[in-house]
Tab-separated table of C-alpha atoms in Angstrom:
chain	number	residue	atom	x	y	z
A	76	MET	CA	-7.809	-7.165	-16.504
A	77	SER	CA	-9.145	-7.460	-20.004
A	78	ASP	CA	-8.638	-4.503	-22.298
A	79	ALA	CA	-11.497	-3.406	-24.519
A	80	THR	CA	-9.101	-1.881	-27.067
A	81	ASP	CA	-8.000	-3.860	-30.120
A	82	PRO	CA	-5.027	-6.092	-29.277
A	83	PRO	CA	-1.791	-5.589	-31.223
A	84	THR	CA	-1.201	-7.871	-34.170
A	85	VAL	CA	1.567	-10.464	-34.327
A	86	GLU	CA	4.480	-9.394	-36.533
A	87	ARG	CA	7.878	-10.856	-37.391
A	88	LEU	CA	10.809	-9.054	-35.736
A	89	ASP	CA	13.875	-7.846	-37.597
A	90	GLU	CA	17.307	-9.324	-36.826
A	91	GLU	CA	18.435	-6.208	-34.932
A	92	THR	CA	15.625	-6.761	-32.443
A	93	VAL	CA	15.933	-10.570	-32.330
A	94	ASP	CA	19.564	-10.584	-31.214
A	95	PRO	CA	19.047	-8.974	-27.759
A	96	ILE	CA	16.047	-11.131	-26.863
A	97	ALA	CA	16.758	-14.572	-28.299
A	98	ALA	CA	18.437	-15.964	-25.166
A	99	GLY	CA	15.117	-16.901	-23.597
A	100	GLU	CA	13.984	-19.466	-26.134
A	101	VAL	CA	15.207	-22.688	-24.520
A	102	ILE	CA	12.529	-24.840	-22.839
A	103	THR	CA	14.357	-26.819	-20.163
A	104	ARG	CA	11.568	-28.368	-18.068
A	105	PRO	CA	7.743	-28.400	-17.720
A	106	ALA	CA	7.709	-25.449	-15.325
A	107	ARG	CA	9.322	-23.277	-18.020
A	108	VAL	CA	6.466	-24.110	-20.381
A	109	VAL	CA	3.937	-23.136	-17.731
A	110	GLY	CA	5.778	-19.881	-17.005
A	111	GLU	CA	5.862	-18.861	-20.661
A	112	LEU	CA	2.162	-19.583	-21.101
A	113	LEU	CA	1.256	-17.670	-17.936
A	114	ASP	CA	3.220	-14.662	-19.218
A	115	ASN	CA	1.330	-14.804	-22.497
A	116	ALA	CA	-2.034	-15.065	-20.731
A	117	LEU	CA	-1.294	-12.090	-18.485
A	118	ASP	CA	-0.002	-10.030	-21.406
A	119	ALA	CA	-3.300	-10.825	-23.140
A	120	GLY	CA	-5.168	-9.136	-20.279
A	121	ALA	CA	-6.608	-12.328	-18.755
A	122	ASP	CA	-8.757	-12.050	-15.635
A	123	SER	CA	-8.878	-15.830	-15.168
A	124	ILE	CA	-6.236	-18.481	-15.908
A	125	ARG	CA	-6.714	-22.243	-15.511
A	126	ILE	CA	-3.691	-24.559	-15.368
A	127	GLU	CA	-4.079	-28.347	-15.630
A	128	ILE	CA	-1.100	-30.681	-15.233
A	129	ASP	CA	-0.954	-34.435	-15.834
A	130	GLY	CA	1.887	-36.360	-14.215
A	131	ASP	CA	5.144	-34.446	-14.104
A	132	GLY	CA	4.013	-32.098	-16.874
A	133	THR	CA	5.609	-33.974	-19.751
A	134	GLU	CA	2.358	-35.898	-20.291
A	135	ARG	CA	0.082	-32.887	-20.637
A	136	ILE	CA	0.007	-29.202	-19.782
A	137	ARG	CA	-3.151	-27.206	-20.452
A	138	VAL	CA	-3.352	-23.457	-19.846
A	139	SER	CA	-6.609	-21.641	-20.612
A	140	ASP	CA	-7.324	-17.931	-20.247
A	141	ASP	CA	-10.035	-15.358	-20.955
A	142	GLY	CA	-7.686	-12.771	-22.452
A	143	HIS	CA	-8.188	-10.957	-25.752
A	144	GLY	CA	-7.276	-14.010	-27.858
A	145	MET	CA	-5.991	-13.906	-31.433
A	146	ALA	CA	-7.382	-13.605	-34.912
A	147	ARG	CA	-6.541	-16.479	-37.261
A	148	ALA	CA	-3.719	-14.710	-39.073
A	149	ASP	CA	-2.083	-13.745	-35.783
A	150	ALA	CA	-2.402	-17.292	-34.443
A	151	ALA	CA	-0.632	-18.639	-37.513
A	152	ARG	CA	2.222	-16.140	-37.166
A	153	ALA	CA	2.496	-16.720	-33.403
A	154	VAL	CA	4.087	-20.148	-33.942
A	155	GLU	CA	6.744	-18.707	-36.252
A	156	ARG	CA	10.123	-17.861	-34.776
A	157	HIS	CA	10.784	-14.240	-33.886
A	158	ALA	CA	7.157	-13.195	-34.325
A	159	THR	CA	5.435	-11.310	-31.508
A	160	SER	CA	2.720	-8.766	-30.784
A	161	LYS	CA	4.593	-7.345	-27.814
A	162	LEU	CA	7.089	-5.026	-29.450
A	163	ARG	CA	8.051	-3.855	-32.905
A	164	ASP	CA	11.764	-3.015	-32.728
A	165	ALA	CA	14.738	-2.830	-30.363
A	166	ALA	CA	14.036	0.814	-29.514
A	167	GLU	CA	10.953	-0.288	-27.544
A	168	LEU	CA	12.856	-2.723	-25.297
A	169	PRO	CA	13.811	-0.319	-22.466
A	170	ALA	CA	10.230	0.831	-21.853
A	171	THR	CA	8.336	-2.414	-22.492
A	172	THR	CA	6.112	-3.730	-19.703
A	173	SER	CA	5.448	-7.067	-21.404
A	174	LEU	CA	6.144	-10.189	-19.351
A	175	GLY	CA	6.948	-12.477	-22.256
A	176	PHE	CA	8.771	-10.310	-24.772
A	177	ARG	CA	12.128	-12.072	-24.404
A	178	GLY	CA	11.414	-15.325	-26.196
A	179	GLU	CA	9.063	-16.730	-28.743
A	180	ALA	CA	7.285	-19.141	-26.392
A	181	LEU	CA	4.991	-20.970	-28.780
A	182	PRO	CA	7.561	-22.024	-31.422
A	183	SER	CA	10.003	-23.007	-28.682
A	184	ILE	CA	7.332	-25.128	-26.990
A	185	ALA	CA	6.230	-26.629	-30.304
A	186	ASP	CA	9.833	-27.644	-30.924
A	187	ALA	CA	9.923	-29.513	-27.579
A	188	GLY	CA	6.478	-31.158	-27.625
A	189	ARG	CA	3.162	-31.498	-29.431
A	190	LEU	CA	1.357	-28.160	-29.444
A	191	GLU	CA	-2.328	-27.439	-29.890
A	192	LEU	CA	-3.722	-23.918	-29.682
A	193	VAL	CA	-7.382	-22.879	-29.638
A	194	THR	CA	-8.035	-19.151	-29.689
A	195	SER	CA	-10.663	-16.536	-30.450
A	196	ASP	CA	-10.661	-12.762	-30.442
A	197	GLY	CA	-14.437	-12.755	-30.136
A	198	SER	CA	-15.160	-13.060	-33.829
A	199	GLU	CA	-16.633	-16.194	-35.389
A	200	PRO	CA	-15.338	-18.767	-35.868
A	201	GLY	CA	-12.440	-19.371	-33.495
A	202	THR	CA	-9.185	-21.036	-34.565
A	203	ARG	CA	-7.664	-24.406	-33.746
A	204	LEU	CA	-4.005	-24.704	-34.667
A	205	VAL	CA	-2.029	-27.945	-34.344
A	206	VAL	CA	1.710	-28.161	-34.975
A	207	GLY	CA	2.694	-31.583	-36.332
A	208	ASP	CA	5.802	-33.622	-35.562
A	209	GLU	CA	7.525	-32.296	-38.674
A	210	GLY	CA	6.588	-28.693	-37.967
A	211	ASP	CA	3.624	-28.710	-40.320
A	212	ILE	CA	0.689	-26.566	-39.205
A	213	ARG	CA	-2.977	-27.536	-39.480
A	214	ILE	CA	-5.595	-24.836	-38.972
A	215	THR	CA	-9.316	-25.510	-38.582
A	216	ASP	CA	-12.392	-23.759	-37.207
A	217	ALA	CA	-13.098	-24.076	-33.490
A	218	GLY	CA	-15.812	-22.938	-31.170
A	219	ARG	CA	-14.436	-20.951	-28.247
A	220	ALA	CA	-15.279	-17.892	-26.210
A	221	ARG	CA	-12.836	-15.003	-26.299
A	222	GLY	CA	-9.431	-16.123	-25.035
A	223	THR	CA	-6.784	-18.774	-25.642
A	224	THR	CA	-6.170	-22.389	-24.660
A	225	VAL	CA	-2.777	-24.013	-25.169
A	226	ILE	CA	-2.291	-27.760	-24.762
A	227	VAL	CA	1.186	-29.295	-24.747
A	228	ARG	CA	1.537	-33.084	-24.859
A	229	ASP	CA	4.485	-35.468	-24.879
A	230	LEU	CA	6.999	-32.815	-23.845
A	231	PHE	CA	10.580	-33.920	-24.699
A	232	GLY	CA	9.118	-37.058	-26.261
A	233	ASP	CA	11.928	-37.135	-28.827
A	234	ARG	CA	14.590	-36.079	-26.301
A	235	PRO	CA	15.034	-39.001	-23.884
A	236	ALA	CA	18.159	-37.507	-22.329
A	237	ARG	CA	16.229	-34.344	-21.403
A	238	ARG	CA	13.401	-36.390	-19.897
A	239	GLU	CA	15.811	-38.506	-17.883
A	240	SER	CA	17.457	-35.377	-16.502
A	241	LEU	CA	14.176	-34.247	-14.936
A	242	GLY	CA	13.277	-34.988	-11.344
A	243	GLY	CA	10.460	-37.354	-10.450
A	244	GLU	CA	6.799	-36.478	-10.800
A	245	GLY	CA	6.664	-35.004	-7.315
A	246	ALA	CA	9.695	-32.774	-7.850
A	247	GLU	CA	8.602	-31.471	-11.241
A	248	PHE	CA	5.047	-30.765	-10.135
A	249	ALA	CA	6.369	-29.044	-7.002
A	250	ARG	CA	8.292	-26.656	-9.286
A	251	ILE	CA	5.126	-25.964	-11.267
A	252	SER	CA	3.036	-25.486	-8.128
A	253	GLU	CA	5.561	-23.065	-6.642
A	254	LEU	CA	5.691	-21.125	-9.909
A	255	VAL	CA	1.906	-20.814	-10.198
A	256	ALA	CA	1.672	-19.838	-6.513
A	257	ARG	CA	4.228	-17.100	-7.143
A	258	TYR	CA	2.115	-15.679	-9.971
A	259	ALA	CA	-1.140	-16.070	-8.015
A	260	LEU	CA	0.196	-14.281	-4.940
A	261	THR	CA	1.852	-11.408	-6.790
A	262	ARG	CA	-1.183	-10.910	-9.065
A	263	PRO	CA	-4.194	-11.107	-6.719
A	264	ASP	CA	-6.312	-9.270	-9.301
A	265	VAL	CA	-6.262	-12.377	-11.537
A	266	SER	CA	-7.952	-15.677	-10.679
A	267	PHE	CA	-5.573	-18.643	-10.924
A	268	SER	CA	-6.651	-22.273	-10.736
A	269	LEU	CA	-4.164	-25.161	-10.583
A	270	SER	CA	-5.107	-28.839	-10.826
A	271	HIS	CA	-2.960	-31.975	-10.902
A	272	ASP	CA	-4.223	-35.238	-12.378
A	273	GLY	CA	-7.771	-33.918	-12.152
A	274	ARG	CA	-7.504	-32.817	-8.510
A	275	GLU	CA	-7.713	-29.110	-7.691
A	276	VAL	CA	-4.664	-27.900	-5.785
A	277	PHE	CA	-5.797	-24.313	-5.229
A	278	GLU	CA	-7.871	-21.554	-6.799
A	279	THR	CA	-7.571	-17.847	-6.072
A	280	PRO	CA	-10.637	-15.591	-6.419
A	281	GLY	CA	-8.990	-12.754	-8.364
A	282	SER	CA	-10.532	-10.218	-5.994
A	283	GLY	CA	-7.466	-7.978	-5.986
A	284	ALA	CA	-6.948	-8.514	-2.235
A	285	TYR	CA	-3.598	-10.015	-1.270
A	286	GLU	CA	-5.102	-11.664	1.807
A	287	ASP	CA	-7.648	-13.528	-0.349
A	288	ALA	CA	-4.880	-14.938	-2.546
A	289	LEU	CA	-2.891	-15.854	0.574
A	290	ALA	CA	-5.870	-17.721	2.024
A	291	ALA	CA	-6.343	-19.671	-1.223
A	292	VAL	CA	-2.708	-20.698	-1.644
A	293	TYR	CA	-2.165	-21.392	2.071
A	294	ASP	CA	-5.234	-21.299	4.299
A	295	ARG	CA	-7.407	-18.943	6.343
A	296	HIS	CA	-5.196	-19.504	9.379
A	297	VAL	CA	-2.199	-17.895	7.637
A	298	ALA	CA	-4.294	-15.130	6.052
A	299	ALA	CA	-5.842	-14.221	9.412
A	300	ARG	CA	-2.360	-13.744	10.848
A	301	SER	CA	-1.116	-11.291	8.250
A	302	THR	CA	-1.243	-7.623	7.380
A	303	THR	CA	-1.317	-5.838	4.030
A	304	PHE	CA	0.766	-2.732	3.423
A	305	ALA	CA	1.586	-0.027	0.903
A	306	HIS	CA	4.568	2.312	0.878
A	307	GLU	CA	5.522	5.035	-1.573
A	308	THR	CA	8.679	7.084	-2.010
A	309	THR	CA	10.390	9.233	-4.619
A	310	LEU	CA	13.585	8.216	-6.414
A	311	SER	CA	16.475	10.647	-6.914
A	312	ASP	CA	15.298	11.438	-10.443
A	313	GLY	CA	11.829	12.370	-9.179
A	314	GLU	CA	10.128	9.139	-10.321
A	315	GLN	CA	7.727	7.400	-7.957
A	316	LEU	CA	8.463	4.024	-6.372
A	317	HIS	CA	5.557	2.033	-4.937
A	318	VAL	CA	5.838	-1.045	-2.719
A	319	GLU	CA	2.885	-3.136	-1.545
A	320	GLY	CA	1.989	-6.648	-0.483
A	321	VAL	CA	1.042	-8.835	2.429
A	322	LEU	CA	3.144	-9.962	5.397
A	323	ALA	CA	2.434	-12.920	7.658
A	324	TYR	CA	3.034	-12.167	11.319
A	325	PRO	CA	6.393	-13.320	12.726
A	326	SER	CA	4.592	-16.100	14.600
A	327	THR	CA	4.013	-17.817	11.214
A	328	THR	CA	7.333	-18.679	9.587
A	329	ARG	CA	8.965	-21.313	7.396
A	330	ALA	CA	12.368	-23.021	7.337
A	331	ASP	CA	13.433	-21.582	3.949
A	332	ARG	CA	12.956	-18.456	1.829
A	333	SER	CA	10.789	-20.086	-0.849
A	334	HIS	CA	7.651	-18.646	0.791
A	335	LEU	CA	8.935	-15.078	0.375
A	336	ARG	CA	7.640	-13.970	-3.035
A	337	THR	CA	8.725	-10.793	-4.775
A	338	ALA	CA	7.644	-9.100	-7.984
A	339	VAL	CA	8.868	-6.118	-9.983
A	340	ASN	CA	6.354	-4.366	-12.242
A	341	ASP	CA	4.016	-7.371	-11.969
A	342	ARG	CA	6.799	-9.773	-13.001
A	343	PRO	CA	7.405	-12.505	-10.378
A	344	VAL	CA	11.149	-12.630	-9.712
A	345	VAL	CA	13.430	-14.559	-7.382
A	346	ASP	CA	15.544	-11.640	-6.216
A	347	GLY	CA	17.973	-12.212	-3.364
A	348	GLY	CA	18.407	-8.512	-2.661
A	349	LEU	CA	14.668	-7.876	-2.333
A	350	ARG	CA	14.243	-10.961	-0.157
A	351	ARG	CA	16.999	-9.799	2.183
A	352	ALA	CA	15.400	-6.341	2.336
A	353	VAL	CA	12.093	-7.910	3.392
A	354	GLU	CA	13.809	-9.890	6.156
A	355	ARG	CA	15.646	-6.777	7.342
A	356	GLY	CA	12.228	-5.170	7.614
A	357	TYR	CA	11.135	-7.978	9.938
A	358	GLY	CA	14.330	-7.413	11.932
A	359	THR	CA	14.598	-9.253	15.244
A	360	LEU	CA	10.960	-10.366	15.060
A	361	LEU	CA	12.029	-13.460	13.107
A	362	PRO	CA	13.340	-16.416	15.138
A	363	ASP	CA	16.832	-17.605	14.223
A	364	GLY	CA	16.851	-19.818	11.157
A	365	ARG	CA	13.243	-18.989	10.236
A	366	HIS	CA	11.919	-17.031	7.260
A	367	PRO	CA	8.633	-15.185	6.685
A	368	ILE	CA	5.658	-15.868	4.474
A	369	ALA	CA	5.444	-12.621	2.545
A	370	VAL	CA	4.472	-11.154	-0.812
A	371	VAL	CA	6.138	-7.892	-1.836
A	372	SER	CA	5.457	-6.197	-5.169
A	373	VAL	CA	7.538	-3.264	-6.393
A	374	SER	CA	6.332	-0.838	-9.083
A	375	LEU	CA	8.760	1.613	-10.674
A	376	PRO	CA	9.404	3.158	-14.107
A	377	PRO	CA	10.046	0.424	-16.709
A	378	GLU	CA	13.190	2.121	-18.002
A	379	THR	CA	14.815	1.521	-14.581
A	380	VAL	CA	14.297	-2.252	-14.891
A	381	ASP	CA	16.186	-4.632	-17.178
A	382	ALA	CA	14.373	-7.966	-17.440
A	383	ASN	CA	16.787	-9.251	-20.064
A	384	VAL	CA	19.420	-10.592	-17.669
A	385	HIS	CA	18.174	-14.147	-17.060
A	386	PRO	CA	17.146	-16.841	-19.568
A	387	ALA	CA	14.064	-17.738	-17.530
A	388	LYS	CA	13.204	-14.079	-16.794
A	389	ALA	CA	13.325	-14.944	-13.077
A	390	GLU	CA	15.724	-12.113	-12.225
A	391	VAL	CA	15.905	-8.439	-13.103
A	392	ALA	CA	18.536	-5.704	-12.951
A	393	LEU	CA	17.533	-2.494	-11.155
A	394	SER	CA	19.303	0.779	-11.853
A	395	ALA	CA	18.155	2.147	-8.480
A	396	ARG	CA	18.602	-1.062	-6.490
A	397	ASP	CA	19.793	0.566	-3.252
A	398	ALA	CA	16.786	2.894	-3.177
A	399	VAL	CA	14.403	0.055	-4.014
A	400	GLU	CA	15.746	-2.229	-1.277
A	401	ALA	CA	15.678	0.613	1.247
A	402	ALA	CA	12.037	1.332	0.367
A	403	VAL	CA	11.116	-2.355	0.746
A	404	GLU	CA	12.811	-2.572	4.149
A	405	THR	CA	11.135	0.609	5.383
A	406	GLY	CA	7.704	-0.390	4.085
A	407	VAL	CA	7.861	-3.822	5.707
A	408	ASN	CA	9.161	-2.490	9.012
A	409	ASP	CA	6.535	0.273	9.206
A	410	ALA	CA	3.762	-2.176	8.339
A	411	LEU	CA	4.714	-4.683	11.032
A	412	THR	CA	5.098	-1.950	13.643
A	413	THR	CA	1.704	-0.467	12.760
A	414	ALA	CA	0.055	-3.897	12.696
A	415	ASP	CA	1.403	-4.699	16.159
A	416	LEU	CA	0.179	-1.374	17.574
A	417	ARG	CA	-3.217	-1.825	15.927
A	418	ARG	CA	-3.677	-5.321	17.317
A	419	SER	CA	-2.775	-4.077	20.797
A	420	GLY	CA	-5.129	-1.143	20.383
A	421	GLU	CA	-8.016	-3.347	19.343
A	422	VAL	CA	-7.643	-5.385	22.517
A	423	ALA	CA	-7.518	-2.277	24.704
A	424	MET	CA	-10.269	-0.273	22.999
A	425	GLY	CA	-12.635	-3.247	22.885
A	426	LEU	CA	-12.949	-3.329	26.689
A	427	GLU	CA	-15.404	-0.833	28.154
A	428	GLU	CA	-14.762	-2.036	31.670
A	429	SER	CA	-11.468	-2.662	33.405
A	430	LEU	CA	-10.399	-6.204	34.105
A	431	ALA	CA	-11.148	-7.168	37.686
A	432	PRO	CA	-10.608	-10.424	39.610
A	433	ARG	CA	-13.641	-12.654	40.146
A	434	GLU	CA	-14.235	-13.369	43.809
A	435	ASN	CA	-17.045	-15.902	43.381
A	436	ASP	CA	-15.712	-19.431	43.957
A	437	SER	CA	-18.069	-20.817	41.288
A	438	ALA	CA	-17.205	-18.218	38.660
A	439	LEU	CA	-15.726	-20.848	36.373
A	440	ALA	CA	-18.352	-23.517	36.914
A	441	ASP	CA	-20.229	-22.654	33.724
A	442	ALA	CA	-17.349	-21.044	31.819
A	443	LYS	CA	-16.567	-22.177	28.287
A	444	VAL	CA	-12.961	-22.083	27.126
A	445	LEU	CA	-12.624	-20.057	23.905
A	446	GLY	CA	-8.906	-20.290	23.354
A	447	GLN	CA	-5.438	-19.355	24.494
A	448	PHE	CA	-3.591	-16.047	24.044
A	449	ARG	CA	0.215	-15.898	23.853
A	450	GLU	CA	0.479	-19.213	25.689
A	451	THR	CA	-0.192	-17.326	28.930
A	452	TYR	CA	-3.888	-16.476	29.200
A	453	LEU	CA	-7.023	-18.588	28.827
A	454	LEU	CA	-10.008	-16.786	27.276
A	455	CYS	CA	-13.316	-18.092	28.593
A	456	ALA	CA	-16.953	-17.081	28.198
A	457	GLU	CA	-19.414	-17.120	31.093
A	458	GLY	CA	-22.781	-15.817	29.986
A	459	ASP	CA	-22.179	-12.333	28.581
A	460	ASP	CA	-18.823	-12.004	30.359
A	461	LEU	CA	-15.363	-12.601	28.942
A	462	LEU	CA	-13.014	-14.136	31.507
A	463	VAL	CA	-9.251	-13.754	31.118
A	464	ILE	CA	-7.369	-16.292	33.209
A	465	ASP	CA	-3.668	-16.049	33.936
A	466	GLN	CA	-2.647	-19.702	33.636
A	467	HIS	CA	0.425	-19.306	35.839
A	468	ALA	CA	-1.460	-17.506	38.593
A	469	ALA	CA	-4.259	-20.080	38.378
A	470	HIS	CA	-1.740	-22.911	38.707
A	471	GLU	CA	-0.201	-21.287	41.786
A	472	ARG	CA	-3.667	-20.810	43.295
A	473	VAL	CA	-4.531	-24.472	42.736
A	474	ASN	CA	-1.312	-25.546	44.455
A	475	PHE	CA	-2.047	-23.182	47.350
A	476	GLU	CA	-5.587	-24.545	47.807
A	477	ARG	CA	-4.300	-28.123	47.752
A	478	LEU	CA	-1.680	-27.291	50.385
A	479	ARG	CA	-4.209	-25.489	52.588
A	480	ALA	CA	-6.607	-28.442	52.359
A	481	ALA	CA	-3.821	-30.864	53.225
A	482	VAL	CA	-2.869	-29.032	56.433
A	483	SER	CA	-6.420	-28.017	57.437
A	484	GLY	CA	-6.864	-28.575	61.181
A	485	ALA	CA	-3.240	-29.510	61.677
A	486	SER	CA	-1.025	-27.697	64.086
A	487	ILE	CA	1.674	-25.829	62.278
A	488	GLU	CA	4.699	-24.650	64.173
A	489	ARG	CA	6.839	-21.805	63.052
A	490	ALA	CA	10.453	-22.725	62.754
A	491	GLU	CA	13.087	-20.107	63.298
A	492	PHE	CA	16.520	-20.296	61.689
A	493	SER	CA	19.541	-18.564	62.961
């Protein structure tokens, strides 16, 4: 969602503002680098973000976006500590909607690996900025369309203990993939593309439709068995609370809660309370020990949300948590109830004639099986007719015909029991 207005410039923060936000500067693993760069891209109004990962992410991470980019002076300041374009002083913190305001991502990343940044705000020429091993900065001209590309190589190259503490390639990339999926599903209006060692993992279209993002991250099978929803209510102070998302039907579940994604004011968060509220909305529809595939996004006034409670910005504090969780539960429950009624209605309203048994013995001779419904009925096509076959009744009829054929012509005596 690119903004045509001039982007804010990058400025150094004063100490009074630095103190409350400095806790988020530590880069602990490759997924944290990716998360920081995604926040920056979204804050820059990107409509399209491309993420490329080599190996476990310590070899190379490349994140490219089509956001508003930076002028050369801003790019140079962006790799200085405590410099940001996202707020000016501590008074702005309660109302900020920025995703990445808590830490200075670029200098923190440059401290942990080799950083290269190519950016353009649309003016000529663009800027290439490379931070050397000793912290020296080299700036040259670069050709680039409006936006920013950040490349991080040799992450933790001078910190062997940190590298050894990481999981294997599969584990680290799984963390990155889950993180990008979380962003892609909670921001369906932005196109996300993730590749690993040159192979595309998934790409979302950025259409704004939750079901399209669901189909890209999972598959069409899951998306076809889901329903979108929107629910709105008013908080006690008169402010509006909006909940929306997409819910897979209870027939499509997973063994853990990692497929239940939540977001608050467009910030992907891992919030236990919101997840439990979603599952309460599903109620008894979920089998024991199973969890839904769901995406739930909550929008509420920024002053009611404190995103400064977790170093990785993965959790938030909500001043109206009870009301928010109640709204999520109600919205999910209403959506699943309505979806179930609608699906039933579509089946009923789509039949202009009542279902009637077929008497012709050869009715199924040319029938083509289309599929199975609720593990009970077979759906078959015969010419222009749709045949609905009760499998259990058909099985009983087959057994009856076999029995009748076996005793045909035989004398059957009735036995009486006292």
